[in-house]
Amino acid sequence: YSGLDPDDIRIGSLALGIKGLALTLEMAGQLKDHKDMLNEILQRYATGLAKNVESKKNRGTSDEMVDKLKVLNKKVYEIARKAFQDG
């Protein structure tokens, strides 16, 4: 993993960096299985995305904007999930 370009940070790049860290920790004997770490991160990420939507709803964001946010959140979650699996 070549690292991040600070002028062009993308969700997929961040996810690959996290995957690289998990693999490194596993190779160094600090993790039993890197997949456990990645699954935990994905679960927490999904929870955070859902909380963000709920927060926007509670602050009076329109239903249309909330729906758009849900679609965006699904896309970024899938980008991270795919990077963790395939990357």
PDB file of C-alpha atoms in Angstrom:
ATOM      1  CA  TYR A   1       0.000   0.000   0.000  1.00  0.00           C
ATOM      2  CA  SER A   2       1.571   3.206  -1.205  1.00  0.00           C
ATOM      3  CA  GLY A   3      -0.056   5.551   1.311  1.00  0.00           C
ATOM      4  CA  LEU A   4      -2.388   8.487   0.814  1.00  0.00           C
ATOM      5  CA  ASP A   5      -2.142  11.496  -1.443  1.00  0.00           C
ATOM      6  CA  PRO A   6      -3.069  14.385   0.915  1.00  0.00           C
ATOM      7  CA  ASP A   7      -4.470  16.328  -2.045  1.00  0.00           C
ATOM      8  CA  ASP A   8      -6.777  13.502  -3.124  1.00  0.00           C
ATOM      9  CA  ILE A   9      -8.087  11.545  -0.157  1.00  0.00           C
ATOM     10  CA  ARG A  10     -10.754   8.997  -1.021  1.00  0.00           C
ATOM     11  CA  ILE A  11     -12.762   6.545   1.055  1.00  0.00           C
ATOM     12  CA  GLY A  12     -11.291   3.616  -0.877  1.00  0.00           C
ATOM     13  CA  SER A  13      -7.757   4.845  -0.251  1.00  0.00           C
ATOM     14  CA  LEU A  14      -8.424   5.236   3.464  1.00  0.00           C
ATOM     15  CA  ALA A  15      -9.964   1.773   3.603  1.00  0.00           C
ATOM     16  CA  LEU A  16      -6.944   0.260   1.850  1.00  0.00           C
ATOM     17  CA  GLY A  17      -4.665   1.995   4.351  1.00  0.00           C
ATOM     18  CA  ILE A  18      -6.665   0.520   7.219  1.00  0.00           C
ATOM     19  CA  LYS A  19      -6.523  -2.904   5.594  1.00  0.00           C
ATOM     20  CA  GLY A  20      -2.767  -2.551   5.222  1.00  0.00           C
ATOM     21  CA  LEU A  21      -2.472  -1.709   8.909  1.00  0.00           C
ATOM     22  CA  ALA A  22      -4.583  -4.734   9.855  1.00  0.00           C
ATOM     23  CA  LEU A  23      -2.457  -7.016   7.689  1.00  0.00           C
ATOM     24  CA  THR A  24       0.732  -5.577   9.169  1.00  0.00           C
ATOM     25  CA  LEU A  25      -0.550  -6.104  12.709  1.00  0.00           C
ATOM     26  CA  GLU A  26      -1.463  -9.689  11.863  1.00  0.00           C
ATOM     27  CA  MET A  27       1.955 -10.367  10.327  1.00  0.00           C
ATOM     28  CA  ALA A  28       3.615  -8.881  13.417  1.00  0.00           C
ATOM     29  CA  GLY A  29       1.607 -11.198  15.658  1.00  0.00           C
ATOM     30  CA  GLN A  30      -0.437  -8.398  17.201  1.00  0.00           C
ATOM     31  CA  LEU A  31      -3.704  -9.680  15.701  1.00  0.00           C
ATOM     32  CA  LYS A  32      -4.864 -13.242  15.356  1.00  0.00           C
ATOM     33  CA  ASP A  33      -6.880 -12.472  12.201  1.00  0.00           C
ATOM     34  CA  HIS A  34      -6.933  -9.150  10.351  1.00  0.00           C
ATOM     35  CA  LYS A  35     -10.502  -9.877   9.189  1.00  0.00           C
ATOM     36  CA  ASP A  36     -11.775  -9.539  12.767  1.00  0.00           C
ATOM     37  CA  MET A  37     -10.378  -6.011  12.946  1.00  0.00           C
ATOM     38  CA  LEU A  38     -11.792  -5.065   9.546  1.00  0.00           C
ATOM     39  CA  ASN A  39     -15.229  -6.476  10.395  1.00  0.00           C
ATOM     40  CA  GLU A  40     -15.275  -4.533  13.657  1.00  0.00           C
ATOM     41  CA  ILE A  41     -14.317  -1.331  11.862  1.00  0.00           C
ATOM     42  CA  LEU A  42     -17.030  -1.854   9.232  1.00  0.00           C
ATOM     43  CA  GLN A  43     -19.612  -2.482  11.930  1.00  0.00           C
ATOM     44  CA  ARG A  44     -18.640   0.671  13.804  1.00  0.00           C
ATOM     45  CA  TYR A  45     -18.557   2.656  10.554  1.00  0.00           C
ATOM     46  CA  ALA A  46     -22.103   1.530   9.689  1.00  0.00           C
ATOM     47  CA  THR A  47     -23.263   2.487  13.181  1.00  0.00           C
ATOM     48  CA  GLY A  48     -21.669   5.921  12.844  1.00  0.00           C
ATOM     49  CA  LEU A  49     -23.271   6.483   9.455  1.00  0.00           C
ATOM     50  CA  ALA A  50     -26.687   5.538  10.854  1.00  0.00           C
ATOM     51  CA  LYS A  51     -26.221   7.862  13.844  1.00  0.00           C
ATOM     52  CA  ASN A  52     -25.310  10.677  11.474  1.00  0.00           C
ATOM     53  CA  VAL A  53     -28.561  10.177   9.537  1.00  0.00           C
ATOM     54  CA  GLU A  54     -30.566  10.101  12.755  1.00  0.00           C
ATOM     55  CA  SER A  55     -28.866  13.269  13.973  1.00  0.00           C
ATOM     56  CA  LYS A  56     -29.706  15.055  10.717  1.00  0.00           C
ATOM     57  CA  LYS A  57     -33.345  13.934  11.007  1.00  0.00           C
ATOM     58  CA  ASN A  58     -33.547  15.154  14.597  1.00  0.00           C
ATOM     59  CA  ARG A  59     -32.225  18.555  13.540  1.00  0.00           C
ATOM     60  CA  GLY A  60     -35.005  18.967  11.012  1.00  0.00           C
ATOM     61  CA  THR A  61     -33.272  17.978   7.801  1.00  0.00           C
ATOM     62  CA  SER A  62     -35.833  17.392   5.061  1.00  0.00           C
ATOM     63  CA  ASP A  63     -36.892  13.844   4.223  1.00  0.00           C
ATOM     64  CA  GLU A  64     -35.487  14.326   0.728  1.00  0.00           C
ATOM     65  CA  MET A  65     -32.049  15.255   2.072  1.00  0.00           C
ATOM     66  CA  VAL A  66     -32.145  12.401   4.588  1.00  0.00           C
ATOM     67  CA  ASP A  67     -32.923   9.978   1.758  1.00  0.00           C
ATOM     68  CA  LYS A  68     -30.003  11.356  -0.272  1.00  0.00           C
ATOM     69  CA  LEU A  69     -27.722  10.970   2.748  1.00  0.00           C
ATOM     70  CA  LYS A  70     -28.825   7.351   3.158  1.00  0.00           C
ATOM     71  CA  VAL A  71     -27.974   6.638  -0.485  1.00  0.00           C
ATOM     72  CA  LEU A  72     -24.580   8.332  -0.118  1.00  0.00           C
ATOM     73  CA  ASN A  73     -23.866   6.455   3.102  1.00  0.00           C
ATOM     74  CA  LYS A  74     -24.671   3.151   1.429  1.00  0.00           C
ATOM     75  CA  LYS A  75     -22.258   3.977  -1.396  1.00  0.00           C
ATOM     76  CA  VAL A  76     -19.373   4.927   0.892  1.00  0.00           C
ATOM     77  CA  TYR A  77     -19.992   1.896   3.114  1.00  0.00           C
ATOM     78  CA  GLU A  78     -19.839  -0.360   0.051  1.00  0.00           C
ATOM     79  CA  ILE A  79     -16.605   1.287  -1.094  1.00  0.00           C
ATOM     80  CA  ALA A  80     -15.015   0.531   2.288  1.00  0.00           C
ATOM     81  CA  ARG A  81     -16.445  -2.986   2.420  1.00  0.00           C
ATOM     82  CA  LYS A  82     -15.150  -3.779  -1.070  1.00  0.00           C
ATOM     83  CA  ALA A  83     -11.697  -2.381  -0.291  1.00  0.00           C
ATOM     84  CA  PHE A  84     -11.518  -4.495   2.851  1.00  0.00           C
ATOM     85  CA  GLN A  85     -12.487  -7.620   0.914  1.00  0.00           C
ATOM     86  CA  ASP A  86     -10.743  -7.148  -2.413  1.00  0.00           C
ATOM     87  CA  GLY A  87      -8.157  -4.368  -2.016  1.00  0.00           C
TER      88      GLY A  87
END
